[in-house]
Amino acid sequence: MKIIKAQVAVIGAGPSGLLLGQLLAKQGISNIILEKVTGEYVLGRIRAGILEQGFVDLVREAGVVDRMVAEGEVHEGFNIAINGHCVRIDMKKLSDGDSVVCYGQVEITRDLMEARQAAGLSTYYEVEGVKLKNVTSDNPSVTYTHAGEKYELQCDYIAGCDGFHGVSRPTIPAELRIEHERIYPFGWLGVLSDTPPVSDELIYCKHQRGFALASMRSATRSRYYIQVPLSDRVEDWPDDAFWDELKKRLPPEAAARLVTGPSIEKSIAPLRSFICEPMQYGNLFLVGDAAHIVPPTGAKGLNLAASDVATLYKVLLRVYKEGDKECIKQYSEIALRRVWHGERFSWWMTNMLHNFDDMGSHDLEGATFARFMESELSYYLASQAGQKVIAEQYVGLPYEELAPLDTRS
Ligand code: APR
Ligand code: PHB
């Protein structure tokens, strides 16, 4: 067994692990990242790319913001269409000047990966058999196999950034964990295509035929989604069928502008709300998808991962710069407060924008639930106060600071 050491062991090289690793390294806090798959595989996962200001600021602090600033597009508003009628949510006006940046998650991950490599920081890809040991002691460690050799990584803290299917969350004993879950009775069929987007701002469409979303990656690359039954498979949706259905759900002006083309990626994603409490066990911290999943309707997945990273970064800075080990107890509570807000927003947007007609929800028959949600959405869209509620959450709620250092002792 080869023994290696770092102050922080990071499990998973998705956006959470890479961002945390970069921030810590900039502060001189040593860290090693362990990743199960290859770097190329990580970059093959297509995901949303709407970034809150807090996320952008964090990436700036990590020193990896240049390409995002050059290529990302600032969005000051987005649209919600009900049965073809579009309402623009003016985020900038309604949230006191905030906006979001549209920049693909794959690009952020690539930027972080390249920065880590350029700085000569250690990431072990294709590790096997990762096990977390003694996480409640002062000497936690992680054992794994890499290139046929067995390793033990000895550390002070472990950041579980290993996604929903990782090993970190199950390390917390089941009797200490509460898991909240809602699986929605439909999925999103997504298509990426090298065609100009129908609009320079996103359009979330509530339609009798089902939800649709018009999004983009650049001026020449579009990303579209439609709500489909969970039983549908990608093979059921040749490109032409997808474009026909999308056109029916978009508002007429947007449908008229739709440019179609061959899909370069097509996949169906299930929708899930999931929260694990607590997000901490001894010296193990859960970060991002390892602790929570949101349905993609509010574009909050990556942004909630970023606020976890921000909180853990503040905790570890205080531990290593000010010697305050007690502050680690604040992590789970602070992270979860913001997670619950993001979860509620994503759940609310999902309920209001999708078609639950045949399905029902909350013990209500489908048609009744649908009418409640239709009323809810039109009520919020009809006033500036209502639109502000949506805008403030879409641009992202503020990050919470740690409680001040107790200087009495
Ligand atoms: N050992 C090492 N690495 C692992 C293990 C393991 N046992 N299990 C999983 N991993 C790796 C995965 O291969 C993956 O690369 O952990 C990484 C987790 O990355 P993500 O799933 O992208 O999670 P996270 O970094 O928290 O990113 C959150 O991703 O799903 C979206 O909406 C979400 O945008 C948000 C973002
Ligand atoms: C995307 O562009 O993939 C995207 C944008 C906004 C969402 C979900 C996905 O809410």
mmCIF file of N, CA and C and ligand atoms in Angstrom, residues 10-18 34-38 41-42 45 47-48 105 127-130 160-168 287-290 292-294 300-303 305, ligand 1:
data_model
loop_
_atom_site.group_PDB
_atom_site.id
_atom_site.type_symbol
_atom_site.label_atom_id
_atom_site.label_comp_id
_atom_site.label_asym_id
_atom_site.label_seq_id
_atom_site.Cartn_x
_atom_site.Cartn_y
_atom_site.Cartn_z
ATOM 1 N N VAL A 10 -10.384 15.086 -2.125
ATOM 2 C CA VAL A 10 -11.605 15.441 -2.856
ATOM 3 C C VAL A 10 -12.004 14.233 -3.691
ATOM 4 N N ILE A 11 -13.219 13.732 -3.469
ATOM 5 C CA ILE A 11 -13.688 12.577 -4.244
ATOM 6 C C ILE A 11 -14.558 13.102 -5.372
ATOM 7 N N GLY A 12 -14.152 12.889 -6.621
ATOM 8 C CA GLY A 12 -14.950 13.309 -7.776
ATOM 9 C C GLY A 12 -14.393 14.554 -8.457
ATOM 10 N N ALA A 13 -14.208 14.455 -9.786
ATOM 11 C CA ALA A 13 -13.678 15.592 -10.563
ATOM 12 C C ALA A 13 -14.751 16.169 -11.479
ATOM 13 N N GLY A 14 -15.982 16.272 -10.953
ATOM 14 C CA GLY A 14 -17.022 17.037 -11.656
ATOM 15 C C GLY A 14 -16.789 18.504 -11.338
ATOM 16 N N PRO A 15 -17.735 19.370 -11.700
ATOM 17 C CA PRO A 15 -17.547 20.795 -11.422
ATOM 18 C C PRO A 15 -17.336 21.101 -9.933
ATOM 19 N N SER A 16 -18.026 20.391 -9.034
ATOM 20 C CA SER A 16 -17.872 20.672 -7.598
ATOM 21 C C SER A 16 -16.440 20.406 -7.135
ATOM 22 N N GLY A 17 -15.933 19.212 -7.427
ATOM 23 C CA GLY A 17 -14.607 18.827 -6.967
ATOM 24 C C GLY A 17 -13.519 19.703 -7.571
ATOM 25 N N LEU A 18 -13.653 19.980 -8.868
ATOM 26 C CA LEU A 18 -12.621 20.779 -9.544
ATOM 27 C C LEU A 18 -12.602 22.217 -9.030
ATOM 28 N N LEU A 34 -9.682 12.464 -6.562
ATOM 29 C CA LEU A 34 -9.797 11.087 -7.045
ATOM 30 C C LEU A 34 -11.051 10.963 -7.899
ATOM 31 N N GLU A 35 -10.918 10.498 -9.122
ATOM 32 C CA GLU A 35 -12.069 10.422 -10.037
ATOM 33 C C GLU A 35 -12.155 9.014 -10.623
ATOM 34 N N LYS A 36 -13.381 8.521 -10.673
ATOM 35 C CA LYS A 36 -13.613 7.133 -11.100
ATOM 36 C C LYS A 36 -13.416 6.929 -12.607
ATOM 37 N N VAL A 37 -13.835 7.932 -13.390
ATOM 38 C CA VAL A 37 -13.807 7.754 -14.856
ATOM 39 C C VAL A 37 -12.672 8.583 -15.468
ATOM 40 N N THR A 38 -12.619 8.634 -16.806
ATOM 41 C CA THR A 38 -11.567 9.429 -17.461
ATOM 42 C C THR A 38 -12.023 10.893 -17.582
ATOM 43 N N TYR A 41 -14.524 11.313 -20.366
ATOM 44 C CA TYR A 41 -15.878 10.874 -20.006
ATOM 45 C C TYR A 41 -16.597 11.973 -19.228
ATOM 46 N N VAL A 42 -15.870 12.600 -18.292
ATOM 47 C CA VAL A 42 -16.471 13.686 -17.502
ATOM 48 C C VAL A 42 -16.943 14.796 -18.447
ATOM 49 N N ARG A 45 -20.488 14.649 -20.554
ATOM 50 C CA ARG A 45 -21.820 14.793 -19.955
ATOM 51 C C ARG A 45 -22.362 16.199 -20.228
ATOM 52 N N ARG A 47 -24.784 19.186 -19.789
ATOM 53 C CA ARG A 47 -25.701 19.659 -18.745
ATOM 54 C C ARG A 47 -25.972 21.141 -18.905
ATOM 55 N N ALA A 48 -26.881 21.656 -18.090
ATOM 56 C CA ALA A 48 -27.321 23.054 -18.219
ATOM 57 C C ALA A 48 -26.148 24.029 -18.072
ATOM 58 N N GLN A 105 -21.881 23.944 -19.003
ATOM 59 C CA GLN A 105 -21.191 23.271 -17.896
ATOM 60 C C GLN A 105 -19.953 22.510 -18.383
ATOM 61 N N VAL A 127 -9.682 5.863 -10.903
ATOM 62 C CA VAL A 127 -9.390 5.146 -9.665
ATOM 63 C C VAL A 127 -10.513 4.146 -9.398
ATOM 64 N N GLU A 128 -10.178 3.064 -8.718
ATOM 65 C CA GLU A 128 -11.190 2.038 -8.420
ATOM 66 C C GLU A 128 -11.271 1.795 -6.918
ATOM 67 N N GLY A 129 -12.440 1.332 -6.509
ATOM 68 C CA GLY A 129 -12.597 0.855 -5.129
ATOM 69 C C GLY A 129 -12.383 1.922 -4.069
ATOM 70 N N VAL A 130 -12.812 3.162 -4.338
ATOM 71 C CA VAL A 130 -12.624 4.242 -3.349
ATOM 72 C C VAL A 130 -13.402 3.914 -2.071
ATOM 73 N N GLY A 160 -16.780 15.114 -0.258
ATOM 74 C CA GLY A 160 -17.492 14.133 -1.090
ATOM 75 C C GLY A 160 -18.175 14.859 -2.234
ATOM 76 N N CYS A 161 -17.463 14.978 -3.354
ATOM 77 C CA CYS A 161 -18.005 15.687 -4.540
ATOM 78 C C CYS A 161 -18.293 14.664 -5.613
ATOM 79 N N ASP A 162 -18.759 13.461 -5.222
ATOM 80 C CA ASP A 162 -18.825 12.346 -6.160
ATOM 81 C C ASP A 162 -20.223 12.078 -6.701
ATOM 82 N N GLY A 163 -21.047 13.107 -6.748
ATOM 83 C CA GLY A 163 -22.318 12.984 -7.460
ATOM 84 C C GLY A 163 -23.325 12.082 -6.756
ATOM 85 N N PHE A 164 -24.475 11.923 -7.402
ATOM 86 C CA PHE A 164 -25.595 11.204 -6.806
ATOM 87 C C PHE A 164 -25.274 9.731 -6.521
ATOM 88 N N HIS A 165 -24.467 9.116 -7.413
ATOM 89 C CA HIS A 165 -24.195 7.677 -7.275
ATOM 90 C C HIS A 165 -22.869 7.384 -6.590
ATOM 91 N N GLY A 166 -22.307 8.394 -5.939
ATOM 92 C CA GLY A 166 -20.971 8.229 -5.350
ATOM 93 C C GLY A 166 -20.966 7.406 -4.070
ATOM 94 N N VAL A 167 -19.771 7.278 -3.485
ATOM 95 C CA VAL A 167 -19.617 6.469 -2.263
ATOM 96 C C VAL A 167 -19.667 7.315 -0.987
ATOM 97 N N SER A 168 -19.601 8.624 -1.128
ATOM 98 C CA SER A 168 -19.508 9.468 0.072
ATOM 99 C C SER A 168 -20.799 9.456 0.890
ATOM 100 N N VAL A 287 -20.895 17.558 -1.021
ATOM 101 C CA VAL A 287 -20.948 18.777 -1.837
ATOM 102 C C VAL A 287 -21.663 18.478 -3.156
ATOM 103 N N GLY A 288 -22.570 19.333 -3.571
ATOM 104 C CA GLY A 288 -23.198 19.218 -4.898
ATOM 105 C C GLY A 288 -24.134 18.023 -5.005
ATOM 106 N N ASP A 289 -24.105 17.379 -6.193
ATOM 107 C CA ASP A 289 -25.031 16.280 -6.481
ATOM 108 C C ASP A 289 -24.908 15.111 -5.508
ATOM 109 N N ALA A 290 -23.822 15.016 -4.781
ATOM 110 C CA ALA A 290 -23.674 13.944 -3.785
ATOM 111 C C ALA A 290 -24.744 14.087 -2.702
ATOM 112 N N HIS A 292 -27.614 16.482 -3.106
ATOM 113 C CA HIS A 292 -28.933 16.948 -3.568
ATOM 114 C C HIS A 292 -29.031 16.994 -5.079
ATOM 115 N N ILE A 293 -30.260 16.763 -5.547
ATOM 116 C CA ILE A 293 -30.563 16.805 -6.985
ATOM 117 C C ILE A 293 -31.794 17.685 -7.144
ATOM 118 N N VAL A 294 -31.808 18.514 -8.162
ATOM 119 C CA VAL A 294 -33.018 19.285 -8.466
ATOM 120 C C VAL A 294 -33.492 18.926 -9.866
ATOM 121 N N LYS A 300 -30.878 25.168 -11.447
ATOM 122 C CA LYS A 300 -30.232 25.360 -10.152
ATOM 123 C C LYS A 300 -29.184 24.304 -9.789
ATOM 124 N N GLY A 301 -29.076 23.200 -10.532
ATOM 125 C CA GLY A 301 -28.177 22.102 -10.137
ATOM 126 C C GLY A 301 -26.751 22.573 -9.887
ATOM 127 N N LEU A 302 -26.154 23.118 -10.901
ATOM 128 C CA LEU A 302 -24.764 23.566 -10.790
ATOM 129 C C LEU A 302 -24.630 24.721 -9.807
ATOM 130 N N ASN A 303 -25.633 25.573 -9.747
ATOM 131 C CA ASN A 303 -25.556 26.745 -8.867
ATOM 132 C C ASN A 303 -25.635 26.362 -7.390
ATOM 133 N N ALA A 305 -24.556 23.464 -6.294
ATOM 134 C CA ALA A 305 -23.244 22.852 -6.057
ATOM 135 C C ALA A 305 -22.242 23.961 -5.729
HETATM 136 N N1 APR B 1 -14.928 7.495 -6.814
HETATM 137 C C1 APR B 1 -14.438 8.571 -7.489
HETATM 138 N N2 APR B 1 -15.202 9.392 -8.235
HETATM 139 C C2 APR B 1 -16.508 9.140 -8.303
HETATM 140 C C3 APR B 1 -17.097 8.050 -7.614
HETATM 141 C C4 APR B 1 -16.255 7.217 -6.849
HETATM 142 N N3 APR B 1 -16.752 6.160 -6.175
HETATM 143 N N4 APR B 1 -18.427 8.053 -7.866
HETATM 144 C C5 APR B 1 -18.656 9.082 -8.687
HETATM 145 N N5 APR B 1 -17.511 9.749 -8.972
HETATM 146 C C6 APR B 1 -17.320 10.913 -9.839
HETATM 147 C C7 APR B 1 -18.169 10.857 -11.084
HETATM 148 O O1 APR B 1 -17.563 10.064 -12.091
HETATM 149 C C8 APR B 1 -18.264 12.327 -11.474
HETATM 150 O O2 APR B 1 -17.262 12.715 -12.378
HETATM 151 O O3 APR B 1 -17.766 12.095 -9.182
HETATM 152 C C9 APR B 1 -18.100 13.072 -10.162
HETATM 153 C C10 APR B 1 -19.354 13.783 -9.730
HETATM 154 O O4 APR B 1 -19.634 14.800 -10.661
HETATM 155 P P1 APR B 1 -21.117 15.351 -10.935
HETATM 156 O O5 APR B 1 -22.062 14.223 -10.989
HETATM 157 O O6 APR B 1 -21.019 16.259 -12.100
HETATM 158 O O7 APR B 1 -21.464 16.175 -9.602
HETATM 159 P P2 APR B 1 -21.017 17.626 -9.155
HETATM 160 O O8 APR B 1 -19.561 17.861 -9.412
HETATM 161 O O9 APR B 1 -21.556 17.802 -7.778
HETATM 162 O O10 APR B 1 -21.754 18.582 -10.160
HETATM 163 C C11 APR B 1 -22.959 19.168 -9.959
HETATM 164 O O11 APR B 1 -23.689 18.423 -12.093
HETATM 165 O O12 APR B 1 -25.545 17.031 -12.335
HETATM 166 C C12 APR B 1 -25.090 18.294 -12.434
HETATM 167 O O13 APR B 1 -27.021 19.503 -11.957
HETATM 168 C C13 APR B 1 -25.779 19.136 -11.495
HETATM 169 O O14 APR B 1 -24.897 20.837 -12.624
HETATM 170 C C14 APR B 1 -24.793 20.180 -11.413
HETATM 171 C C15 APR B 1 -23.489 19.544 -11.313
#
